[in-house]
Coordinates of C-alpha atoms and ligand atoms in Angstrom, one line a residue:
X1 CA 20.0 7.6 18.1
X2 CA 23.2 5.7 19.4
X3 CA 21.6 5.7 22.7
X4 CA 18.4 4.1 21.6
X5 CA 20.3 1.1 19.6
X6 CA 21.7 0.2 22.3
X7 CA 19.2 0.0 23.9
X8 CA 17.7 -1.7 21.0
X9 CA 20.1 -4.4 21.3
X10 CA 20.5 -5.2 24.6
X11 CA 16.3 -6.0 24.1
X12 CA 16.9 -8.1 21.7
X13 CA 19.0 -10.3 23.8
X14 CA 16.7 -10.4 25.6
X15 CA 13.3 -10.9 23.3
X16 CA 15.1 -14.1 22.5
X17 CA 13.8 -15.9 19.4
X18 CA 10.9 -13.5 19.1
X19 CA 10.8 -12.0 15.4
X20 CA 12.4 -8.4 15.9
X21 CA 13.1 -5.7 12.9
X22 CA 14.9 -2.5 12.9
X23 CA 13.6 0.8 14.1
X24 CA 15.3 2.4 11.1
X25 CA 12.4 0.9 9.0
X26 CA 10.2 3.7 9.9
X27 CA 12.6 6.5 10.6
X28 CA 11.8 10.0 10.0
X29 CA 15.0 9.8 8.4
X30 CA 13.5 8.5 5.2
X31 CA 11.1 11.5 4.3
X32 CA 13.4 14.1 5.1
X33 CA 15.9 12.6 3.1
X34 CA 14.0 11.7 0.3
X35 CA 12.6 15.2 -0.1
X36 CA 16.1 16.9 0.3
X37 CA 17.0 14.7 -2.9
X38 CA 14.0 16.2 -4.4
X39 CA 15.5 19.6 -3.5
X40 CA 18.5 19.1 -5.4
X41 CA 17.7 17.5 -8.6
X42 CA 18.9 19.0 -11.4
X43 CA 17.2 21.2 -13.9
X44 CA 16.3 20.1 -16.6
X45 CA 15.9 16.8 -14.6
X46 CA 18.3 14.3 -13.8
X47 CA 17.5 11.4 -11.3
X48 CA 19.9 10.1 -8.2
X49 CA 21.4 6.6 -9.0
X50 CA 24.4 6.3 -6.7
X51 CA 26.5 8.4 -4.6
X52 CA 30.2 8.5 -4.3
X53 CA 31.6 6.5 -1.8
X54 CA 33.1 9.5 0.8
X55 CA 30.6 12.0 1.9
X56 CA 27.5 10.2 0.2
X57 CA 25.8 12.3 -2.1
X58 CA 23.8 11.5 -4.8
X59 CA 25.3 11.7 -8.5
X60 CA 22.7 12.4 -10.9
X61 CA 21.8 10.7 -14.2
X62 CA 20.1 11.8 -17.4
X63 CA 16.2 10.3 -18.1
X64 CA 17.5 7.6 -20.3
X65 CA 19.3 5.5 -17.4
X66 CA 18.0 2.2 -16.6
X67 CA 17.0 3.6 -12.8
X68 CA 15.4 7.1 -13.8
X69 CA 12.3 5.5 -12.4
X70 CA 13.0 4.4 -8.9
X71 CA 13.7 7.9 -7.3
X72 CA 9.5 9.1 -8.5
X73 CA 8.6 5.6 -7.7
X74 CA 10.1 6.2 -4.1
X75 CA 8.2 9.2 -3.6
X76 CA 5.2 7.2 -4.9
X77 CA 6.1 4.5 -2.1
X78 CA 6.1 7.6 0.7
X79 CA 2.5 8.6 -0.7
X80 CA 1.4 4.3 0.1
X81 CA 3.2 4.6 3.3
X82 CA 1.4 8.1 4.4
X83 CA -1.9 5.9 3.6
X84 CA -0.5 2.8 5.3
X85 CA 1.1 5.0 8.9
X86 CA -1.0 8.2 8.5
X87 CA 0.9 11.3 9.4
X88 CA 2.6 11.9 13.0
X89 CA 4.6 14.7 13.5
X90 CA 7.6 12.1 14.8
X91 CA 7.1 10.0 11.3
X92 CA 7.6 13.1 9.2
X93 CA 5.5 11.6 6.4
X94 CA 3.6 14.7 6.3
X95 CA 6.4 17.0 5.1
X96 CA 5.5 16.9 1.3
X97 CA 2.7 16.0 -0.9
X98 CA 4.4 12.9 -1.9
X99 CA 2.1 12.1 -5.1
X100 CA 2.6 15.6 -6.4
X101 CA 6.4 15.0 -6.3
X102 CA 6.1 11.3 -7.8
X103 CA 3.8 13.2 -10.8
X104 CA 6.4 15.9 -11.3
X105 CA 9.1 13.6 -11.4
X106 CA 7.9 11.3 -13.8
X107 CA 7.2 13.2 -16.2
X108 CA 10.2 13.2 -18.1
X109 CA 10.0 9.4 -18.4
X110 CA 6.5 9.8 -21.0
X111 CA 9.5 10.6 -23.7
X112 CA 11.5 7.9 -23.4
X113 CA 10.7 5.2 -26.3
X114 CA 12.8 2.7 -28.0
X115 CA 15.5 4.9 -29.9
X116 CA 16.8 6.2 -26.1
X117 CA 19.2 2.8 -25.1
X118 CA 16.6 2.2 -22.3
X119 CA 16.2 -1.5 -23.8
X120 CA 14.3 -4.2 -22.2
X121 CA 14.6 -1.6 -18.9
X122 CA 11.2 -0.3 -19.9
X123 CA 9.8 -2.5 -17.0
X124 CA 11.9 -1.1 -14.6
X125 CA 11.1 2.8 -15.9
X126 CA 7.1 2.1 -16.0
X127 CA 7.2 1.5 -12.4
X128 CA 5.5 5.2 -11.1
X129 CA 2.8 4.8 -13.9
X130 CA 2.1 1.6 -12.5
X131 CA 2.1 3.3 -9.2
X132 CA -0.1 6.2 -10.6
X133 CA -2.8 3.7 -11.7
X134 CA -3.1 2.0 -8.5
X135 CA -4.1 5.4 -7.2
X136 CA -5.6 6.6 -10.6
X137 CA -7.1 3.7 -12.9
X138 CA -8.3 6.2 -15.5
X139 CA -5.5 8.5 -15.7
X140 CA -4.7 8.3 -19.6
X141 CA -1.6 9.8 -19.4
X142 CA -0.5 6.7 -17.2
X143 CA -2.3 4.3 -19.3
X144 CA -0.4 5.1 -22.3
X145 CA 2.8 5.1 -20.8
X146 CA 1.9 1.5 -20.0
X147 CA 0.9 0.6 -22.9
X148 CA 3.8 2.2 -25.0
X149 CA 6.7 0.3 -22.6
X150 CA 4.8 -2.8 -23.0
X151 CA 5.2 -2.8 -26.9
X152 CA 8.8 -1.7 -26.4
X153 CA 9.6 -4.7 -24.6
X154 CA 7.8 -7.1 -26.5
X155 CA 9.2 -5.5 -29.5
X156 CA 12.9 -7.2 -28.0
X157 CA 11.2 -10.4 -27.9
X158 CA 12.4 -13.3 -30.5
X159 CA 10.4 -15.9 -31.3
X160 CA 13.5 -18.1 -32.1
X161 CA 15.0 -18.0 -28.8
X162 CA 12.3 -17.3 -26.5
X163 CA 13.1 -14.0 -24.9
X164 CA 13.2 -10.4 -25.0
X165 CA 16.4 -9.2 -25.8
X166 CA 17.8 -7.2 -22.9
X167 CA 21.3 -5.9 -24.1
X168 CA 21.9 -4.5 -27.7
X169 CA 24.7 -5.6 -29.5
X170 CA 26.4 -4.7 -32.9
X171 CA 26.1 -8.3 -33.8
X172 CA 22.6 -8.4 -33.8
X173 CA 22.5 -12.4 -33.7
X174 CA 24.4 -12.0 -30.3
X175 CA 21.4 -12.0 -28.4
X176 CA 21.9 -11.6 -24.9
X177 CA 19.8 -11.8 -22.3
X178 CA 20.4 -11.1 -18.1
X179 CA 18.6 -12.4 -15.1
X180 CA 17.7 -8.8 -14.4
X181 CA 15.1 -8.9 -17.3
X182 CA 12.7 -11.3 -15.3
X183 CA 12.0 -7.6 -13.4
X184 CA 10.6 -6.1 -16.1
X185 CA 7.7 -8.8 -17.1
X186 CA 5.5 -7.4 -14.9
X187 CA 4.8 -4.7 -17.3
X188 CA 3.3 -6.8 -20.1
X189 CA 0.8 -7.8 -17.7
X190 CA -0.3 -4.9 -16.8
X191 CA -0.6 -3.5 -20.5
X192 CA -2.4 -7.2 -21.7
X193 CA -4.8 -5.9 -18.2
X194 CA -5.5 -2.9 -19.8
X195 CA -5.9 -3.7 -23.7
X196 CA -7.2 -7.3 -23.6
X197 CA -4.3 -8.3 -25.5
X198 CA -2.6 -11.9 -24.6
X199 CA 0.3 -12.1 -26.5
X200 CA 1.7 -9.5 -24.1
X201 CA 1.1 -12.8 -21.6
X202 CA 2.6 -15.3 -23.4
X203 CA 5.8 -13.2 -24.2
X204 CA 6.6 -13.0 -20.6
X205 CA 5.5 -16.6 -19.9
X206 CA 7.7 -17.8 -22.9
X207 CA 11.1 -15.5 -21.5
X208 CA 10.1 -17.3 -17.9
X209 CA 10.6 -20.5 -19.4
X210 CA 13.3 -20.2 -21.3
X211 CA 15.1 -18.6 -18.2
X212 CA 14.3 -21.3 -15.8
X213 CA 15.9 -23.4 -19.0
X214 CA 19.0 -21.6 -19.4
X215 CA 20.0 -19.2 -16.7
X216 CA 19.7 -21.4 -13.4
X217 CA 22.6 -24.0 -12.0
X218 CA 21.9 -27.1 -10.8
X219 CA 22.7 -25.4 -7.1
X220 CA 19.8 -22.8 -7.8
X221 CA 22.0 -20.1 -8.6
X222 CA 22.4 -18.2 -11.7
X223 CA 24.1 -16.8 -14.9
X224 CA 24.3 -13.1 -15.1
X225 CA 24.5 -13.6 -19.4
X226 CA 23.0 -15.9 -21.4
X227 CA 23.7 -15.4 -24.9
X228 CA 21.8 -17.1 -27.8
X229 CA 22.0 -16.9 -30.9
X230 CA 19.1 -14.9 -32.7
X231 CA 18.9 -17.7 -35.8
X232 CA 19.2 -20.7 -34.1
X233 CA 18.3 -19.9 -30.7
X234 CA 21.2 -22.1 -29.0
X235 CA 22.7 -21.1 -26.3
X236 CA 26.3 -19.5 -26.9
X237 CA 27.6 -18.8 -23.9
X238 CA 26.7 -18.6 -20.2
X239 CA 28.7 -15.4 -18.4
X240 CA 28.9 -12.5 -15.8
X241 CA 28.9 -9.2 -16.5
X242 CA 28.6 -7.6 -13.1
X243 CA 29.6 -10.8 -11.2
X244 CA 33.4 -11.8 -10.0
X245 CA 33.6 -14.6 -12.9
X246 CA 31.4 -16.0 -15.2
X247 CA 30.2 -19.1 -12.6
X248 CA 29.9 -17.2 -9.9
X249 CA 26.2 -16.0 -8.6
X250 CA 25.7 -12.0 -8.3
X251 CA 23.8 -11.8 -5.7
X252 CA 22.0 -9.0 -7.4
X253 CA 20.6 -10.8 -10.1
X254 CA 19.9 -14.0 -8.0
X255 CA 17.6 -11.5 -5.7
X256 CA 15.9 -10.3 -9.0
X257 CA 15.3 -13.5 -10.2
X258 CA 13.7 -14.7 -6.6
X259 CA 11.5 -11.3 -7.4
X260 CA 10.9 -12.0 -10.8
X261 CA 9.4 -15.6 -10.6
X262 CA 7.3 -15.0 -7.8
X263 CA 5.7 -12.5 -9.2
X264 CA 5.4 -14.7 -12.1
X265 CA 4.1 -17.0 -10.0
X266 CA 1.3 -14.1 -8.8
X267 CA 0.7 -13.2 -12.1
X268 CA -0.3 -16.8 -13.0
X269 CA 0.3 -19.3 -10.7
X270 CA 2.0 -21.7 -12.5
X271 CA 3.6 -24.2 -10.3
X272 CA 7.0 -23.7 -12.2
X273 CA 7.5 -19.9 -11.5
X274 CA 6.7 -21.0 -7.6
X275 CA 9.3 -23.6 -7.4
X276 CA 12.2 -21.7 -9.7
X277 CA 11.9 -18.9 -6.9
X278 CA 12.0 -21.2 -4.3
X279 CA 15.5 -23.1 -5.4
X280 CA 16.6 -19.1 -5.7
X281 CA 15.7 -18.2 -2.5
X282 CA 17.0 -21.4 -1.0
X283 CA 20.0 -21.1 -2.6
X284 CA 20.5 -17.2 -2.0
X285 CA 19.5 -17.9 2.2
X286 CA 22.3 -20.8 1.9
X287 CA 24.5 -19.3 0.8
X288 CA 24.7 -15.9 2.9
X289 CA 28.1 -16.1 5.5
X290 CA 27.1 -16.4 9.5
X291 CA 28.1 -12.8 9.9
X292 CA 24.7 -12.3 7.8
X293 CA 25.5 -9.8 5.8
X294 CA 24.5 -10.3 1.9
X295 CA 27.5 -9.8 -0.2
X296 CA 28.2 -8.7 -3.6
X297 CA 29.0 -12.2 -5.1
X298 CA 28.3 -14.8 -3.2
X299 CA 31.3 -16.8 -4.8
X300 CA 33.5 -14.1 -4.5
X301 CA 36.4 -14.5 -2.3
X302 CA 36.5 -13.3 1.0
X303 CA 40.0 -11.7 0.3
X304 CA 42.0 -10.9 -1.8
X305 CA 40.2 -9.2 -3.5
X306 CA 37.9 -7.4 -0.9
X307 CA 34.0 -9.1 -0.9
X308 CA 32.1 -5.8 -0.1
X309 CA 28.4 -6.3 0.4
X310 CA 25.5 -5.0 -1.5
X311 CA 23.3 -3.6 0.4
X312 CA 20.8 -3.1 -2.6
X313 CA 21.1 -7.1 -2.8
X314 CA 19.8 -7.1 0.6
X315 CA 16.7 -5.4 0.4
X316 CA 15.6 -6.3 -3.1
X317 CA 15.8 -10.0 -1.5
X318 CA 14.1 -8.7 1.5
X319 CA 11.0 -7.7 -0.9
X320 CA 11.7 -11.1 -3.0
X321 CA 11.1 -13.1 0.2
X322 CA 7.7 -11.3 1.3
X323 CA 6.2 -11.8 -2.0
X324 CA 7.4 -15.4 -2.1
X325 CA 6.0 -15.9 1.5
X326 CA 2.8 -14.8 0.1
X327 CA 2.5 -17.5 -2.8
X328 CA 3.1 -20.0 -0.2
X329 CA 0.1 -21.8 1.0
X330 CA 1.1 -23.4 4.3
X331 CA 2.0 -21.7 7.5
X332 CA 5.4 -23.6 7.4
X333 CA 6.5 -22.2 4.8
X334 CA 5.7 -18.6 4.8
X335 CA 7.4 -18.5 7.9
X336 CA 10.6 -20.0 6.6
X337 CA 11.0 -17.0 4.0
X338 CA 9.5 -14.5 6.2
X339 CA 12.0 -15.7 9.0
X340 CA 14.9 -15.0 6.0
X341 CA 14.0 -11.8 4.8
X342 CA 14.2 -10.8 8.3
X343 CA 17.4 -11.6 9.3
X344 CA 18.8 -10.3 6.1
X345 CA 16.9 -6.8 6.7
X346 CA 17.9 -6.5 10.4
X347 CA 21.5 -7.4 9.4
X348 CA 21.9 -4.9 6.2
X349 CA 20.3 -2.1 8.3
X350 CA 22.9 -2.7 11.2
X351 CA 25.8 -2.6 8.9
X352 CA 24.2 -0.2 6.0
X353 CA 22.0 2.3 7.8
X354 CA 24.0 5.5 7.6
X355 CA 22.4 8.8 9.3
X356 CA 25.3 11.0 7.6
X357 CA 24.6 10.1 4.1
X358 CA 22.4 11.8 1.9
X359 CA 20.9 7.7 1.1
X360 CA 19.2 5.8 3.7
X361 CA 21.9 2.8 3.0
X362 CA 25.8 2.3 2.2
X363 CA 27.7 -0.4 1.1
X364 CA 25.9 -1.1 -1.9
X365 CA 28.2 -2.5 -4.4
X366 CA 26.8 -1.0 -8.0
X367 CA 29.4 -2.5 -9.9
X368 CA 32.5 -4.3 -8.8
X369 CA 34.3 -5.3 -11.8
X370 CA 33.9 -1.4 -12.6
X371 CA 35.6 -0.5 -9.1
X372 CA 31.7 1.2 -8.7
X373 CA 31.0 -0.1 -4.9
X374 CA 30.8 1.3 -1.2
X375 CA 28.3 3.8 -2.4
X376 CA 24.5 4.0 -1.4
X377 CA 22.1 3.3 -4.3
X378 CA 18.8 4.4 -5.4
X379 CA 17.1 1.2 -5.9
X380 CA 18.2 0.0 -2.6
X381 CA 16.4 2.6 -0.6
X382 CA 13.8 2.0 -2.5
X383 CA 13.8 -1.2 -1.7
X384 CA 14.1 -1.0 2.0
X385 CA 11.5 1.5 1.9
X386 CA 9.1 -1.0 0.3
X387 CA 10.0 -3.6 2.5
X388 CA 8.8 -1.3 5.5
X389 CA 5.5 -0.6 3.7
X390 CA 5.1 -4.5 2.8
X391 CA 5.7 -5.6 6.3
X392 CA 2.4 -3.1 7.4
X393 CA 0.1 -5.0 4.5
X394 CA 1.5 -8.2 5.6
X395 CA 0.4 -7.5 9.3
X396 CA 4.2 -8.4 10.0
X397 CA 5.0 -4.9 11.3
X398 CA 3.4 -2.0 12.8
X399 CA 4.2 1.8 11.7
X400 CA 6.4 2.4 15.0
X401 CA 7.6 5.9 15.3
X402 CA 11.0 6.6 15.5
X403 CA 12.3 4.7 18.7
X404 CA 13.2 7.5 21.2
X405 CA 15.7 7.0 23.6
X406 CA 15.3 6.5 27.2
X407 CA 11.6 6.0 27.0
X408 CA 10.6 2.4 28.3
X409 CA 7.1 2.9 29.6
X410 CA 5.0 3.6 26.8
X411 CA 2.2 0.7 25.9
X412 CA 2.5 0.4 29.8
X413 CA 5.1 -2.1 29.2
X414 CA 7.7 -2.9 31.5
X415 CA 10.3 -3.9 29.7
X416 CA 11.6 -2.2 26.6
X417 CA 9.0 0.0 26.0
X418 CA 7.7 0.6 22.6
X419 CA 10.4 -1.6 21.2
X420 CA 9.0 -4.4 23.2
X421 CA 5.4 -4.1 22.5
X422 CA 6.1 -3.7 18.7
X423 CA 8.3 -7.3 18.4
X424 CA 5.3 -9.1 20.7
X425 CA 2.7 -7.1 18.3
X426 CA 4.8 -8.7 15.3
X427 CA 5.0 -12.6 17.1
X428 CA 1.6 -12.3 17.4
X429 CA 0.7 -11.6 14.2
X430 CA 2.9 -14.0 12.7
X431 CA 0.6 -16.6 14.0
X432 CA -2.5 -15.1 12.6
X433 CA -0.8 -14.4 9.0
X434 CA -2.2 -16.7 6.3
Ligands
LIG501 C1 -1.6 11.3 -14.7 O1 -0.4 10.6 -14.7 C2 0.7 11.4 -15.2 C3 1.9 10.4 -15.4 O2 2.1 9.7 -14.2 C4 0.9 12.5 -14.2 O3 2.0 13.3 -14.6 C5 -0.3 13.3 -14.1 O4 -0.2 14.3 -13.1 C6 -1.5 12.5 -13.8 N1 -2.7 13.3 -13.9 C7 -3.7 13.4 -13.0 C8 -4.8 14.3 -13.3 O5 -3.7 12.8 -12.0
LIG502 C1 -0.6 -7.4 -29.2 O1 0.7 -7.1 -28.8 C2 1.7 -7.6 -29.8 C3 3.0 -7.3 -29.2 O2 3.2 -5.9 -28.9 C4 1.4 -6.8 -31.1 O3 2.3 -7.3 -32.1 C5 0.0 -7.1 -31.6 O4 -0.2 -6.3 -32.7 C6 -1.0 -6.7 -30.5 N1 -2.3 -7.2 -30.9 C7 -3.3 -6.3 -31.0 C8 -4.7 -6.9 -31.4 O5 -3.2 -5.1 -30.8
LIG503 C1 24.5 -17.4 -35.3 O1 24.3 -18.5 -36.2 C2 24.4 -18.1 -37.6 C3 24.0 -19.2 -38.5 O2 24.6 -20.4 -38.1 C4 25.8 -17.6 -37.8 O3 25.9 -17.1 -39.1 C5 26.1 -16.4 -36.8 O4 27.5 -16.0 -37.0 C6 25.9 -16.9 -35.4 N1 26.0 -15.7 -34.6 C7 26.7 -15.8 -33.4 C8 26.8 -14.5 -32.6 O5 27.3 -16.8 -33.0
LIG504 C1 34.3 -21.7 -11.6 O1 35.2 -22.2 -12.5 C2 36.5 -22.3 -11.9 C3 37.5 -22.7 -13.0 O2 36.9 -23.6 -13.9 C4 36.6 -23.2 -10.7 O3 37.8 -23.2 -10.2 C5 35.6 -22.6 -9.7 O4 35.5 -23.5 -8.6 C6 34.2 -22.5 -10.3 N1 33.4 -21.8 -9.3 C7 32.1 -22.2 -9.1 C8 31.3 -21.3 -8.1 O5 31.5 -23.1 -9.6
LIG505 C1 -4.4 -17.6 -8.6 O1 -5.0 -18.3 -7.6 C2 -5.6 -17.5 -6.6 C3 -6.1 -18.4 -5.5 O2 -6.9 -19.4 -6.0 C4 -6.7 -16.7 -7.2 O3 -7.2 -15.8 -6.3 C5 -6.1 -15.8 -8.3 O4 -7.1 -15.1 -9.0 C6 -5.3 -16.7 -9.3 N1 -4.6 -15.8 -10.2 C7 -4.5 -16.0 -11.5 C8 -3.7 -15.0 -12.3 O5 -5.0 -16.9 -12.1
LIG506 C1 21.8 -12.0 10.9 O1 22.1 -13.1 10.0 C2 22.3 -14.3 10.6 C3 22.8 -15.3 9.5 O2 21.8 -15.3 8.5 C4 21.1 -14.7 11.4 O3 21.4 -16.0 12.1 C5 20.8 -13.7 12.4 O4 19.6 -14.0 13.1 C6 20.6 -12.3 11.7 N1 20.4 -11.3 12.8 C7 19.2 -10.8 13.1 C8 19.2 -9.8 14.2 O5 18.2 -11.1 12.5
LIG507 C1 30.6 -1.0 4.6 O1 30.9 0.4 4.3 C2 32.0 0.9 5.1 C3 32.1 2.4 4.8 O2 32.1 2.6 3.4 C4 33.2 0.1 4.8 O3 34.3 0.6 5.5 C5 33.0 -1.4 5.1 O4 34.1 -2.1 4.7 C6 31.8 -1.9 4.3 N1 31.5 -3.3 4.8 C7 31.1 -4.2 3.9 C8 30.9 -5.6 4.4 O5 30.9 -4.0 2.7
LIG508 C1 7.2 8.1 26.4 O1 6.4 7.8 25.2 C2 5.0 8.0 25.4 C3 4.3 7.5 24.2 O2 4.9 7.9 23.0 C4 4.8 9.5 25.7 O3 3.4 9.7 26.0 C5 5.6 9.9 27.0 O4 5.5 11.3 27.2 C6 7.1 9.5 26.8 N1 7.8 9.7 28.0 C7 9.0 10.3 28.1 C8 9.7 10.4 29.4 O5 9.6 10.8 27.1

């Protein structure tokens, strides 16, 4: 392994300018540790969030968390990716029946309604049934699970102010809303899809706006908290809650806003959704430090106190980028985000990538103020594993086995073996993308 990054780097040297991705993408590493996690979950279930910040294992977390769906929805991603790579015996995908295990593991999720603190997370936890009815469009059981998160959410939403409520209060005219909720839109969409009904539509169209109103800085970054007031709908205060102070840009939330208004953008094409993630990318691609490594708040300082990354940042912006690059209609331009997301991936997977831990990636950074960072996080493996599989539909990247050391003639290539022939096989493509 240390052998072939070595190798790996002295190429890239080398393959100067040519667009060039980590190996780890497509590691073997990912099933096996995937389906060790699946090995270890708790009975009666609990899902892996984070790990502790030592040996890197996973802690677990009851169903009514606001993550309990990545960990199915990775094993759903593995199933797309077995579709996407087929099985080798050096990719490892064949080692479970990944579906079954997404199934299995969701099913504790069909209880969860609005009494169970999951709040405006329902987006977020209907991510496998989404997943199931891509594969299975009639599966009821999916359908309704849809459906039922979709009236949760717009339940939270208030006319008055323009949004669905993300965070409950004891005040209940303290309405407060976070940039993270533009993630779980997506959901409404799919439930007006499947029922006909277009006020699910509207409600997410109507939190967009009022978001692009209220929660983004001239500079293009963002608020963590906006909260309104429930009768009046003005704006009370603009704050952080997981940021270093309450002007500072998270860089988690700015990466799920750059997701969240590009898929708005997919979901309608409204011009405005295009252009909001655009200022967010910009701004989040500006503002990353030469060493290129995405950190936790981008206004943080570099020290005192320490500015540890977050890796989960990283890769949700990774994904953010792709799907941006695909609203973008001229060449130009999807190569300016596709150029980004990138050098963000190759950089997090340099620093983050971390064979001994039970996650693919360290240094995520789950919550600072709460001394919560250094750990590896659900959500960003599933993100990076995402990223791997969106590359492949993108025709940005093939599904390159596991690099093994010492090898440079396979492909009949010269120089740098299969390493070489995958970055020319990703130049070329970029020219024909679009
Ligand atoms: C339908 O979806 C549910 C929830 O995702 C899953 O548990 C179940 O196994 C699926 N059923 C079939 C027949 O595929
Ligand atoms: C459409 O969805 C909204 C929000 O959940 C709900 O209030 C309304 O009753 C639904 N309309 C129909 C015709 O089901
Ligand atoms: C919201 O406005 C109402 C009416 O002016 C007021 O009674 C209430 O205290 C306000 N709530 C907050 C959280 O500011
Ligand atoms: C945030 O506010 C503080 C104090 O008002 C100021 O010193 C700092 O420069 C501001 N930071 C940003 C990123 O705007
Ligand atoms: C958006 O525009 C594209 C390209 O014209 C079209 O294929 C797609 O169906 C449109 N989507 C929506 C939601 O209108
Ligand atoms: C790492 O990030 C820097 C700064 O964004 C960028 O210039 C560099 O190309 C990235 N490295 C790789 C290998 O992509
Ligand atoms: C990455 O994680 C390692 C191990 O936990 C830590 O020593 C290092 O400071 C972290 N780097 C950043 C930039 O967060
Ligand atoms: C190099 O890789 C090729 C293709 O994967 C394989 O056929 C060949 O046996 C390998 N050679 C060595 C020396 O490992």
């Amino acid at each position: 392994m240390l052998k072939g990054r070595f190798f790996f780097l002295a190429l890239q040297t080398f393959a100067l300018g040519a667009a060039t991705l980590p190996d780890e993408l497509f590691s073997s590493d990912i099933p096996s540790k995937v389906l060790a996690a699946f090995k270890t979950l708790p009975a009666p279930i609990q899902y892996p969030q984070y790990t502790d910040t030592s040996a890197g294992k996973w802690l677990f977390f009851s169903p009514n968390t606001w993550t309990s769906g990545f960990f199915p929805a990775t094993a759903y991603a593995i199933n797309t990716r077995q579709q996407l790579c087929g099985s080798t015996p050096a990719n490892g995908l064949s080692m479970a029946d990944w579906l079954s295990l997404g199934r299995s593991a969701s099913t504790e999720l069909l209880s969860l309604n609005a009494n169970n603190g999951i709040g405006h997370d329902v987006g977020f936890i209907s991510f496998p049934f989404v997943e199931e009815l891509a594969i299975n469009p009639t599966n009821q059981t999916a359908i309704n699970a849809v459906n039922n998160f979709a009236s949760m959410l717009a339940a939270r939403f208030n006319p008055v102010v323009g949004c669905t409520r993300s965070w409950d209060t004891s005040d209940p005219t303290d309405f407060q809303v976070i940039i993270d909720n533009m993630m779980n839109l997506e959901v409404l969409f799919h439930s007006a899809d499947l029922t006909g009904n277009d006020t699910l539509r509207n409600i997410a169209m109507t939190h967009a706006d009022t978001t692009i109103k209220n929660h983004i800085r001239d500079d293009g970054g963002t608020w963590h908290v906006i909260e309104y007031n429930s009768t009046t709908g003005n704006v009370i205060k603009k704050r952080t809650a997981q940021g270093f102070s309450d002007n500072s840009t998270w860089s988690r939330g700015q990466a799920w806003g750059i997701y969240g208004f590009a898929n708005m953008h997919r979901l309608t094409n409204k011009t405005e959704y295009l252009d909001t993630s655009r200022r967010l990318a910009t701004y989040f691609l500006n503002n990353i430090p030469s060493d290129g490594i995405v950190p936790w708040d981008f206004n943080a300082p570099l020290t005192p106190p320490p500015r540890p990354a977050d890796s989960s940042a990283a890769t949700i912006a990774v994904n953010a980028l792709l799907l941006l690059a695909q609203q973008e209609t001229t060449q130009d331009a999807k190569q300016h985000w596709i150029d980004g997301a990138f050098a963000i991936l190759n950089n997090i997977t340099a620093l983050a990538w971390n064979p001994s831990w039970q996650s693919l990636l360290s240094n995520g950074t789950v919550n600072w103020p709460a001394n919560n960072f250094l750990t590896g996080i659900v959500y960003g493996d599933y993100y990076f594993i995402k990223a791997g599989n969106e590359l492949v539909n993108m025709g940005l990247a093939t599904c390159k086995e596991p690099f093994s050391a010492g090898n440079g003639s396979s492909n009949g290539n010269p120089v740098g073996g299969t390493d070489a022939a995958h970055q020319r096989s990703s130049a070329t493509r970029l020219s024909l993308f679009g």
